[in-house]
Amino acid sequence: MSISSVKTFFAEHAPDIAVIELPQSTATVALAAEGHGVEPAQIAKTLALRVADEVILIVTRGDARLDNKKYKARFSTKARMLGFDEVEEETGHPVGGVCPFGLAKPHKVYCDVSLKAYDEVVPAAGAPHAAVRINPERMALLSSAEWIDVSEVWSASAFE
């Protein structure tokens, strides 16, 4: 799975989008922003969470974190991140490369409205050194995501 499944996904669903592979790791928001020459907020990070017995993915901007009150109001439970070892099993992607494309198993995907502040965002692409550049609306469309509001935006200085 991982990067090859993401490349296959884009070849089938959006052949105009190329997977960008860098020689260095982009596994953190700060590394990804530096590697792709964008501000941290433009990195679209994908969080893998468990809601009851279901795994969901939430894509939010890089300088945001989940707002516990908003999350609980939306999902009627506290946010529970998947364990490190569960992430790759559920998504097919290693930590640092998780994205809503080319998933190992079908999971419900949500995009946080914070992403709409940008015309282009940079989510990972199945590996800690791979990403794509994509419009947030198109990302949501391709991943069959539902738009939600569950984050609070940090200042960009939190990543410097």
PDB file of N, CA, C and O in Angstrom, residues 65-73 77-79 150 152:
ATOM      1  N   ARG A  65      -5.362  22.368  15.764  1.00  0.00           N
ATOM      2  CA  ARG A  65      -5.497  21.174  16.594  1.00  0.00           C
ATOM      3  C   ARG A  65      -6.986  20.955  16.815  1.00  0.00           C
ATOM      4  O   ARG A  65      -7.795  21.869  16.622  1.00  0.00           O
ATOM      5  N   LEU A  66      -7.328  19.764  17.203  1.00  0.00           N
ATOM      6  CA  LEU A  66      -8.737  19.485  17.456  1.00  0.00           C
ATOM      7  C   LEU A  66      -9.222  20.303  18.643  1.00  0.00           C
ATOM      8  O   LEU A  66      -8.545  20.392  19.663  1.00  0.00           O
ATOM      9  N   ASP A  67     -10.378  20.875  18.498  1.00  0.00           N
ATOM     10  CA  ASP A  67     -11.046  21.567  19.586  1.00  0.00           C
ATOM     11  C   ASP A  67     -11.931  20.515  20.264  1.00  0.00           C
ATOM     12  O   ASP A  67     -12.874  20.009  19.659  1.00  0.00           O
ATOM     13  N   ASN A  68     -11.609  20.171  21.491  1.00  0.00           N
ATOM     14  CA  ASN A  68     -12.309  19.078  22.176  1.00  0.00           C
ATOM     15  C   ASN A  68     -13.814  19.296  22.274  1.00  0.00           C
ATOM     16  O   ASN A  68     -14.591  18.350  22.114  1.00  0.00           O
ATOM     17  N   LYS A  69     -14.243  20.522  22.532  1.00  0.00           N
ATOM     18  CA  LYS A  69     -15.681  20.788  22.648  1.00  0.00           C
ATOM     19  C   LYS A  69     -16.384  20.606  21.307  1.00  0.00           C
ATOM     20  O   LYS A  69     -17.455  20.005  21.231  1.00  0.00           O
ATOM     21  N   LYS A  70     -15.783  21.132  20.228  1.00  0.00           N
ATOM     22  CA  LYS A  70     -16.381  20.983  18.904  1.00  0.00           C
ATOM     23  C   LYS A  70     -16.413  19.501  18.489  1.00  0.00           C
ATOM     24  O   LYS A  70     -17.398  19.029  17.927  1.00  0.00           O
ATOM     25  N   TYR A  71     -15.313  18.801  18.762  1.00  0.00           N
ATOM     26  CA  TYR A  71     -15.231  17.386  18.400  1.00  0.00           C
ATOM     27  C   TYR A  71     -16.315  16.585  19.130  1.00  0.00           C
ATOM     28  O   TYR A  71     -17.025  15.791  18.528  1.00  0.00           O
ATOM     29  N   LYS A  72     -16.437  16.814  20.435  1.00  0.00           N
ATOM     30  CA  LYS A  72     -17.426  16.073  21.225  1.00  0.00           C
ATOM     31  C   LYS A  72     -18.853  16.407  20.777  1.00  0.00           C
ATOM     32  O   LYS A  72     -19.714  15.527  20.715  1.00  0.00           O
ATOM     33  N   ALA A  73     -19.094  17.661  20.433  1.00  0.00           N
ATOM     34  CA  ALA A  73     -20.422  18.044  19.947  1.00  0.00           C
ATOM     35  C   ALA A  73     -20.745  17.341  18.627  1.00  0.00           C
ATOM     36  O   ALA A  73     -21.871  16.926  18.394  1.00  0.00           O
ATOM     37  N   THR A  77     -18.405  12.018  21.570  1.00  0.00           N
ATOM     38  CA  THR A  77     -17.391  11.300  22.336  1.00  0.00           C
ATOM     39  C   THR A  77     -16.114  12.124  22.362  1.00  0.00           C
ATOM     40  O   THR A  77     -15.958  13.069  21.585  1.00  0.00           O
ATOM     41  N   LYS A  78     -15.188  11.754  23.240  1.00  0.00           N
ATOM     42  CA  LYS A  78     -13.883  12.401  23.283  1.00  0.00           C
ATOM     43  C   LYS A  78     -13.038  11.884  22.126  1.00  0.00           C
ATOM     44  O   LYS A  78     -13.185  10.745  21.690  1.00  0.00           O
ATOM     45  N   ALA A  79     -12.129  12.719  21.658  1.00  0.00           N
ATOM     46  CA  ALA A  79     -11.224  12.324  20.573  1.00  0.00           C
ATOM     47  C   ALA A  79     -10.254  11.263  21.074  1.00  0.00           C
ATOM     48  O   ALA A  79      -9.641  11.424  22.126  1.00  0.00           O
ATOM     49  N   VAL A 150     -14.150  21.257  13.468  1.00  0.00           N
ATOM     50  CA  VAL A 150     -13.740  20.654  14.744  1.00  0.00           C
ATOM     51  C   VAL A 150     -12.343  21.084  15.190  1.00  0.00           C
ATOM     52  O   VAL A 150     -11.759  20.470  16.065  1.00  0.00           O
ATOM     53  N   GLU A 152      -9.287  24.191  16.186  1.00  0.00           N
ATOM     54  CA  GLU A 152      -8.960  25.549  16.580  1.00  0.00           C
ATOM     55  C   GLU A 152      -7.586  25.815  15.991  1.00  0.00           C
ATOM     56  O   GLU A 152      -6.722  24.939  15.960  1.00  0.00           O
TER      57      GLU A 152
END
